[in-house]
Amino acid sequence: MRAGTSLLEADGLVRRYAMRRGVFGREVEVRAVDRVSLRLERGRTLGLVGESGCGKSTAGRLVLGMEAPDEGSVSFDGKLLPPPRSAAWRAQRARMQMVFQDPLGALDRRLPIGAQVSEPLEIHGIGTPSERAGRVETLLRDVGLRPDQATRYPHELSGGQRQRAVLARALATSPDLLVCDEPISALDVSIQAQVLNLLVELQERFGTAMLFVSHDLRAVRQVSHRVAVMYLGRIIEEGEPDAVLHDPAHPYARALVSSIPHPGRGGQRIVLQGDPPNPADRPSGCSFHPRCPVASALCARESPALKPRPGDGRLVACHVAQGEVPAGSGLPELRKAA
Ligand code: SF4
């Protein structure tokens, strides 16, 4: 484990699932999360970014204890997380809340918003009924809703208002940590910026730490103090957002960042050749080597460790970025789209 005590420390997390190949095929093991270590300070945001299926959402569930890791450990506020679904874990959940992708799916369509915002307070036995009513009013105002909207049902609110209600419910118990899993991807583009601004504002006011899980690099850059990029279950680069997103060190991170339109880059985008590998049939060595433009022979044999790069200390899992081997020709080569 890395030195120092953080609010959240995840060390060497591994999560495996059994998957059947075809209807009559044999069962194979898939590593959704593979030796992932994370550290999050109080009042800070760590952005966990990668393509769909890279394991970032599973990592979010592991740090909340919604699933148990097959290997590794999670410590919250200096103590190991209690086993999932145990009484101690349920009590701890008041301090660790989740914001899901789909606000309509996260809310109960049969209950008014106010009752749903009040629910965590009742579950954790916080306040009297009148204190809870006052708290609901305050929370609705905090997230930009009107107190009279407490009587509305989810279908009577817009998508953005529903996500605000989800945030009010998540903040009800004054948690130390919010895990936000793709919190804006189900919203209209016009509403996304408002919700991101609200997350930043709420963090500044209440000091809540956030694990912000997203495939959207621009959103991650807007809210994060630190960014970790995942590929096929592993973190392949981690550092300050400006450093990682302006000058990525890992070839996969470079391709990912090039997909963001940027005025100064002339619209050039790196298109990776080949499909993402099947997680049930991982390539040997570095999982990225069949698609990497600078892969060397070592890359197919040896998996690179995530470690500080000589010179600037950026965490990167790449033999070439670490200067262990010169850049090779790569197979297949990247095609640069005009
Ligand atoms: Fe992986 Fe090698 Fe490419 Fe680095 S250079 S990303 S280690 S294949």
Short mmCIF file of C-alpha atoms and ligand atoms in Angstrom, two decimals:
data_model
loop_
_atom_site.label_atom_id
_atom_site.label_comp_id
_atom_site.label_asym_id
_atom_site.label_seq_id
_atom_site.Cartn_x
_atom_site.Cartn_y
_atom_site.Cartn_z
CA MET A 1 0.00 0.00 0.00
CA ARG A 2 1.16 3.53 -0.73
CA ALA A 3 2.26 5.55 2.31
CA GLY A 4 -0.03 7.91 4.25
CA THR A 5 -3.61 7.68 5.44
CA SER A 6 -6.34 8.74 3.03
CA LEU A 7 -10.11 8.69 3.37
CA LEU A 8 -10.21 5.76 0.95
CA GLU A 9 -7.44 3.30 0.16
CA ALA A 10 -7.99 0.35 -2.15
CA ASP A 11 -5.09 -2.02 -2.47
CA GLY A 12 -4.59 -4.67 -5.16
CA LEU A 13 -8.30 -5.20 -5.93
CA VAL A 14 -9.13 -8.20 -8.11
CA ARG A 15 -12.66 -9.17 -9.18
CA ARG A 16 -13.24 -12.28 -11.27
CA TYR A 17 -16.44 -13.46 -12.90
CA ALA A 18 -17.22 -16.80 -14.50
CA MET A 19 -18.40 -16.50 -18.10
CA ARG A 20 -19.66 -19.27 -20.40
CA ARG A 21 -18.45 -19.30 -24.01
CA GLY A 22 -21.56 -20.01 -26.10
CA VAL A 23 -24.57 -22.02 -24.88
CA PHE A 24 -22.65 -25.30 -24.41
CA GLY A 25 -19.20 -23.78 -24.08
CA ARG A 26 -16.90 -24.23 -21.11
CA GLU A 27 -16.83 -21.72 -18.33
CA VAL A 28 -13.93 -19.27 -18.42
CA GLU A 29 -12.73 -16.74 -15.90
CA VAL A 30 -12.90 -13.02 -16.64
CA ARG A 31 -10.93 -10.55 -14.57
CA ALA A 32 -13.11 -7.45 -14.57
CA VAL A 33 -10.77 -5.66 -12.17
CA ASP A 34 -7.13 -6.68 -12.05
CA ARG A 35 -4.79 -5.48 -9.28
CA VAL A 36 -6.31 -2.01 -9.00
CA SER A 37 -5.06 0.28 -6.23
CA LEU A 38 -6.70 3.64 -5.56
CA ARG A 39 -6.24 6.39 -3.05
CA LEU A 40 -8.61 9.27 -2.39
CA GLU A 41 -8.10 12.21 -0.03
CA ARG A 42 -10.89 13.99 1.86
CA GLY A 43 -12.67 16.64 -0.16
CA ARG A 44 -10.94 15.63 -3.41
CA THR A 45 -12.16 13.97 -6.59
CA LEU A 46 -10.54 11.06 -8.37
CA GLY A 47 -11.75 10.59 -11.95
CA LEU A 48 -11.75 6.98 -13.12
CA VAL A 49 -11.95 6.97 -16.89
CA GLY A 50 -11.99 4.39 -19.67
CA GLU A 51 -14.13 2.85 -22.37
CA SER A 52 -17.26 0.88 -21.65
CA GLY A 53 -16.40 -2.55 -20.18
CA CYS A 54 -12.94 -1.56 -18.85
CA GLY A 55 -13.92 -2.39 -15.27
CA LYS A 56 -14.33 1.13 -13.88
CA SER A 57 -17.91 0.64 -12.63
CA THR A 58 -16.96 -2.66 -10.99
CA ALA A 59 -14.07 -0.86 -9.27
CA GLY A 60 -16.62 1.71 -7.98
CA ARG A 61 -18.82 -1.03 -6.52
CA LEU A 62 -15.81 -2.70 -4.89
CA VAL A 63 -14.70 0.46 -3.08
CA LEU A 64 -18.23 0.94 -1.74
CA GLY A 65 -18.34 -2.69 -0.59
CA MET A 66 -21.37 -3.46 -2.76
CA GLU A 67 -19.33 -6.43 -3.98
CA ALA A 68 -16.48 -8.19 -2.21
CA PRO A 69 -13.14 -8.34 -4.05
CA ASP A 70 -11.63 -11.78 -4.75
CA GLU A 71 -8.28 -10.34 -3.74
CA GLY A 72 -7.14 -7.08 -2.18
CA SER A 73 -8.66 -4.81 0.43
CA VAL A 74 -10.49 -1.50 0.87
CA SER A 75 -9.90 0.78 3.85
CA PHE A 76 -12.22 3.66 4.64
CA ASP A 77 -11.12 6.29 7.15
CA GLY A 78 -8.27 4.04 8.27
CA LYS A 79 -10.36 0.90 8.86
CA LEU A 80 -10.96 -2.14 6.67
CA LEU A 81 -14.40 -2.08 5.05
CA PRO A 82 -16.81 -4.53 6.79
CA PRO A 83 -18.11 -7.48 4.70
CA PRO A 84 -20.84 -6.55 2.15
CA ARG A 85 -24.42 -6.58 3.53
CA SER A 86 -23.24 -6.98 7.14
CA ALA A 87 -24.80 -4.76 9.85
CA ALA A 88 -21.50 -2.88 10.22
CA TRP A 89 -21.37 -2.29 6.45
CA ARG A 90 -24.96 -0.96 6.41
CA ALA A 91 -24.10 1.47 9.22
CA GLN A 92 -20.99 2.58 7.32
CA ARG A 93 -23.07 3.29 4.19
CA ALA A 94 -24.35 6.49 5.80
CA ARG A 95 -20.84 7.84 5.16
CA MET A 96 -20.47 6.38 1.64
CA GLN A 97 -23.17 6.96 -0.97
CA MET A 98 -23.60 6.18 -4.64
CA VAL A 99 -25.04 8.26 -7.48
CA PHE A 100 -26.15 6.08 -10.38
CA GLN A 101 -26.22 6.75 -14.10
CA ASP A 102 -29.97 6.65 -14.64
CA PRO A 103 -31.87 8.93 -12.23
CA LEU A 104 -35.25 7.52 -13.24
CA GLY A 105 -34.05 3.98 -12.51
CA ALA A 106 -32.50 5.09 -9.21
CA LEU A 107 -35.73 6.66 -7.94
CA ASP A 108 -38.95 4.89 -6.90
CA ARG A 109 -41.67 6.01 -9.34
CA ARG A 110 -44.39 5.44 -6.71
CA LEU A 111 -42.94 7.76 -4.06
CA PRO A 112 -42.79 11.57 -4.00
CA ILE A 113 -39.30 13.06 -4.14
CA GLY A 114 -39.38 14.38 -0.57
CA ALA A 115 -40.09 10.92 0.86
CA GLN A 116 -37.17 9.49 -1.13
CA VAL A 117 -34.75 12.19 0.02
CA SER A 118 -35.84 11.52 3.60
CA GLU A 119 -35.43 7.73 3.27
CA PRO A 120 -31.68 7.50 4.15
CA LEU A 121 -32.32 9.62 7.26
CA GLU A 122 -35.03 7.18 8.38
CA ILE A 123 -32.89 4.12 7.57
CA HIS A 124 -30.02 5.46 9.66
CA GLY A 125 -32.29 6.82 12.44
CA ILE A 126 -31.20 10.43 11.95
CA GLY A 127 -33.44 13.18 13.41
CA THR A 128 -37.08 13.43 14.45
CA PRO A 129 -39.83 13.55 11.78
CA SER A 130 -39.93 17.37 11.90
CA GLU A 131 -36.11 17.62 11.80
CA ARG A 132 -36.10 15.29 8.79
CA ALA A 133 -38.72 17.44 7.03
CA GLY A 134 -36.54 20.50 7.60
CA ARG A 135 -33.47 18.65 6.36
CA VAL A 136 -35.29 17.60 3.17
CA GLU A 137 -36.22 21.22 2.50
CA THR A 138 -32.60 22.31 2.95
CA LEU A 139 -31.28 19.50 0.75
CA LEU A 140 -33.69 20.33 -2.07
CA ARG A 141 -32.54 23.95 -1.96
CA ASP A 142 -28.88 22.85 -1.86
CA VAL A 143 -29.26 20.99 -5.15
CA GLY A 144 -31.26 23.74 -6.85
CA LEU A 145 -34.79 22.35 -6.42
CA ARG A 146 -37.70 24.14 -4.74
CA PRO A 147 -39.03 22.78 -1.41
CA ASP A 148 -42.53 22.54 -2.93
CA GLN A 149 -41.14 20.01 -5.42
CA ALA A 150 -40.90 17.53 -2.52
CA THR A 151 -44.46 16.43 -3.33
CA ARG A 152 -43.70 15.74 -7.00
CA TYR A 153 -43.21 12.24 -8.36
CA PRO A 154 -40.11 11.37 -10.46
CA HIS A 155 -42.04 11.41 -13.76
CA GLU A 156 -43.17 14.99 -13.02
CA LEU A 157 -39.55 16.24 -13.05
CA SER A 158 -37.14 16.77 -15.94
CA GLY A 159 -34.05 14.52 -16.29
CA GLY A 160 -31.80 17.19 -14.74
CA GLN A 161 -34.20 17.75 -11.84
CA ARG A 162 -34.35 14.01 -11.20
CA GLN A 163 -30.55 13.80 -11.00
CA ARG A 164 -30.63 16.76 -8.58
CA ALA A 165 -33.12 14.79 -6.45
CA VAL A 166 -30.81 11.75 -6.57
CA LEU A 167 -27.96 13.99 -5.39
CA ALA A 168 -30.10 15.40 -2.56
CA ARG A 169 -30.85 11.86 -1.40
CA ALA A 170 -27.18 10.85 -1.64
CA LEU A 171 -26.16 13.90 0.44
CA ALA A 172 -28.90 13.45 3.08
CA THR A 173 -26.64 11.67 5.59
CA SER A 174 -23.73 14.12 4.97
CA PRO A 175 -21.49 11.39 3.52
CA ASP A 176 -17.70 11.67 3.41
CA LEU A 177 -17.59 9.88 0.04
CA LEU A 178 -19.75 9.89 -3.09
CA VAL A 179 -19.18 7.34 -5.81
CA CYS A 180 -20.71 8.84 -8.98
CA ASP A 181 -21.09 6.20 -11.70
CA GLU A 182 -21.57 7.92 -15.09
CA PRO A 183 -23.78 10.55 -13.37
CA ILE A 184 -24.37 12.67 -16.49
CA SER A 185 -24.42 10.18 -19.34
CA ALA A 186 -28.23 9.73 -19.24
CA LEU A 187 -28.81 13.50 -19.31
CA ASP A 188 -29.29 15.90 -22.22
CA VAL A 189 -26.04 17.61 -23.23
CA SER A 190 -27.53 20.98 -22.25
CA ILE A 191 -28.09 19.73 -18.68
CA GLN A 192 -24.78 17.89 -18.22
CA ALA A 193 -22.72 21.04 -17.54
CA GLN A 194 -25.23 22.19 -14.90
CA VAL A 195 -24.97 18.89 -13.01
CA LEU A 196 -21.15 18.92 -13.20
CA ASN A 197 -21.07 22.50 -11.88
CA LEU A 198 -23.43 21.45 -9.09
CA LEU A 199 -21.13 18.55 -8.11
CA VAL A 200 -18.14 20.90 -7.91
CA GLU A 201 -20.12 23.47 -5.92
CA LEU A 202 -21.46 20.87 -3.48
CA GLN A 203 -17.97 19.49 -2.93
CA GLU A 204 -16.63 22.97 -2.17
CA ARG A 205 -19.45 23.56 0.33
CA PHE A 206 -19.52 20.19 2.08
CA GLY A 207 -16.01 18.78 1.50
CA THR A 208 -17.31 15.46 0.18
CA ALA A 209 -14.72 13.26 -1.54
CA MET A 210 -15.79 11.85 -4.92
CA LEU A 211 -14.88 8.90 -7.06
CA PHE A 212 -16.14 10.08 -10.45
CA VAL A 213 -16.50 7.13 -12.84
CA SER A 214 -17.00 8.13 -16.47
CA HIS A 215 -16.12 7.43 -20.09
CA ASP A 216 -16.33 11.20 -20.72
CA LEU A 217 -12.86 12.74 -20.52
CA ARG A 218 -14.14 16.30 -20.66
CA ALA A 219 -16.43 15.69 -17.69
CA VAL A 220 -13.61 14.01 -15.78
CA ARG A 221 -11.29 16.96 -16.47
CA GLN A 222 -13.92 19.41 -15.22
CA VAL A 223 -14.46 17.82 -11.81
CA SER A 224 -11.30 15.84 -10.93
CA HIS A 225 -8.20 16.66 -8.90
CA ARG A 226 -6.59 13.42 -10.09
CA VAL A 227 -7.30 11.08 -12.99
CA ALA A 228 -6.77 7.34 -13.41
CA VAL A 229 -7.16 5.77 -16.87
CA MET A 230 -8.29 2.11 -17.04
CA TYR A 231 -7.84 -0.43 -19.82
CA LEU A 232 -9.06 -4.00 -19.56
CA GLY A 233 -9.40 -4.01 -15.78
CA ARG A 234 -6.14 -2.23 -14.98
CA ILE A 235 -5.06 1.32 -14.29
CA ILE A 236 -2.56 2.17 -17.00
CA GLU A 237 -1.90 5.83 -16.16
CA GLU A 238 -2.61 8.11 -13.22
CA GLY A 239 -1.76 11.72 -12.43
CA GLU A 240 -2.92 15.32 -12.34
CA PRO A 241 -5.71 15.96 -14.90
CA ASP A 242 -3.75 18.68 -16.75
CA ALA A 243 -0.72 16.41 -17.12
CA VAL A 244 -2.60 13.23 -18.10
CA LEU A 245 -5.12 14.91 -20.39
CA HIS A 246 -2.74 17.35 -22.11
CA ASP A 247 0.32 15.13 -22.35
CA PRO A 248 -0.65 11.47 -21.83
CA ALA A 249 2.30 9.09 -21.44
CA HIS A 250 0.62 5.75 -22.19
CA PRO A 251 -0.15 4.98 -25.88
CA TYR A 252 -3.74 3.98 -25.04
CA ALA A 253 -4.29 7.17 -23.02
CA ARG A 254 -2.88 9.15 -25.99
CA ALA A 255 -5.46 7.59 -28.32
CA LEU A 256 -8.27 8.18 -25.82
CA VAL A 257 -7.32 11.83 -25.31
CA SER A 258 -7.02 12.41 -29.06
CA SER A 259 -10.73 11.57 -29.36
CA ILE A 260 -11.63 14.84 -27.57
CA PRO A 261 -12.06 17.64 -30.12
CA HIS A 262 -9.42 20.28 -29.34
CA PRO A 263 -9.02 23.59 -31.16
CA GLY A 264 -5.20 23.53 -31.07
CA ARG A 265 -4.86 19.97 -32.37
CA GLY A 266 -6.30 20.55 -35.81
CA GLY A 267 -8.92 17.86 -35.35
CA GLN A 268 -6.36 15.04 -35.71
CA ARG A 269 -7.51 11.87 -34.02
CA ILE A 270 -5.64 8.64 -33.37
CA VAL A 271 -7.79 5.69 -34.36
CA LEU A 272 -6.74 2.42 -32.79
CA GLN A 273 -6.74 -0.56 -35.09
CA GLY A 274 -8.18 -3.87 -34.01
CA ASP A 275 -10.97 -4.53 -31.56
CA PRO A 276 -10.58 -4.30 -27.82
CA PRO A 277 -9.43 -7.77 -26.69
CA ASN A 278 -11.81 -10.28 -25.19
CA PRO A 279 -11.40 -10.05 -21.38
CA ALA A 280 -11.81 -13.85 -21.23
CA ASP A 281 -8.84 -14.25 -23.55
CA ARG A 282 -6.32 -11.64 -22.49
CA PRO A 283 -3.28 -11.07 -24.66
CA SER A 284 0.01 -12.10 -23.04
CA GLY A 285 2.25 -9.45 -21.49
CA CYS A 286 0.78 -5.95 -21.86
CA SER A 287 -2.93 -6.38 -22.70
CA PHE A 288 -2.67 -3.41 -25.08
CA HIS A 289 0.20 -4.82 -27.19
CA PRO A 290 -1.88 -6.14 -30.16
CA ARG A 291 -3.19 -2.58 -30.74
CA CYS A 292 -0.16 -0.58 -29.64
CA PRO A 293 1.75 1.40 -32.31
CA VAL A 294 5.05 1.32 -30.39
CA ALA A 295 4.99 -2.21 -28.94
CA SER A 296 8.30 -4.05 -28.63
CA ALA A 297 8.99 -7.76 -28.21
CA LEU A 298 9.14 -7.35 -24.43
CA CYS A 299 5.55 -6.02 -24.43
CA ALA A 300 4.17 -9.37 -25.61
CA ARG A 301 6.08 -11.22 -22.87
CA GLU A 302 5.95 -9.07 -19.77
CA SER A 303 3.08 -7.15 -18.18
CA PRO A 304 4.29 -3.64 -17.25
CA ALA A 305 3.77 -2.53 -13.64
CA LEU A 306 2.10 0.78 -12.79
CA LYS A 307 4.95 2.81 -11.29
CA PRO A 308 6.39 6.35 -11.23
CA ARG A 309 8.05 7.36 -14.50
CA PRO A 310 11.67 8.51 -14.11
CA GLY A 311 11.86 12.29 -14.34
CA ASP A 312 8.36 13.46 -13.51
CA GLY A 313 7.01 10.64 -11.32
CA ARG A 314 3.86 10.17 -13.44
CA LEU A 315 2.31 6.77 -12.70
CA VAL A 316 2.29 4.79 -15.95
CA ALA A 317 2.22 1.10 -16.86
CA CYS A 318 4.24 0.99 -20.07
CA HIS A 319 7.71 -0.41 -20.87
CA VAL A 320 8.37 2.27 -23.49
CA ALA A 321 7.12 5.24 -21.42
CA GLN A 322 9.30 3.99 -18.57
CA GLY A 323 12.34 3.88 -20.87
CA GLU A 324 12.81 0.12 -20.32
CA VAL A 325 12.83 -0.59 -24.07
CA PRO A 326 12.93 1.63 -27.17
CA ALA A 327 9.70 2.08 -29.08
CA GLY A 328 9.11 -0.77 -31.53
CA SER A 329 7.23 -0.78 -34.80
CA GLY A 330 3.99 -1.99 -33.24
CA LEU A 331 1.47 -4.43 -34.66
CA PRO A 332 -0.80 -3.23 -36.06
CA GLU A 333 0.22 0.36 -36.61
CA LEU A 334 -2.00 3.23 -35.65
CA ARG A 335 -3.86 4.91 -38.42
CA LYS A 336 -4.10 8.65 -38.02
CA ALA A 337 -7.35 9.96 -39.33
CA ALA A 338 -7.37 13.29 -41.00
FE1 SF4 B 1 1.99 -1.83 -23.64
FE2 SF4 B 1 4.39 -1.93 -24.78
FE3 SF4 B 1 2.53 -0.39 -25.86
FE4 SF4 B 1 3.62 0.27 -23.53
S1 SF4 B 1 4.65 0.15 -25.50
S2 SF4 B 1 1.46 0.27 -24.01
S3 SF4 B 1 3.95 -1.74 -22.60
S4 SF4 B 1 2.47 -2.60 -25.69
#
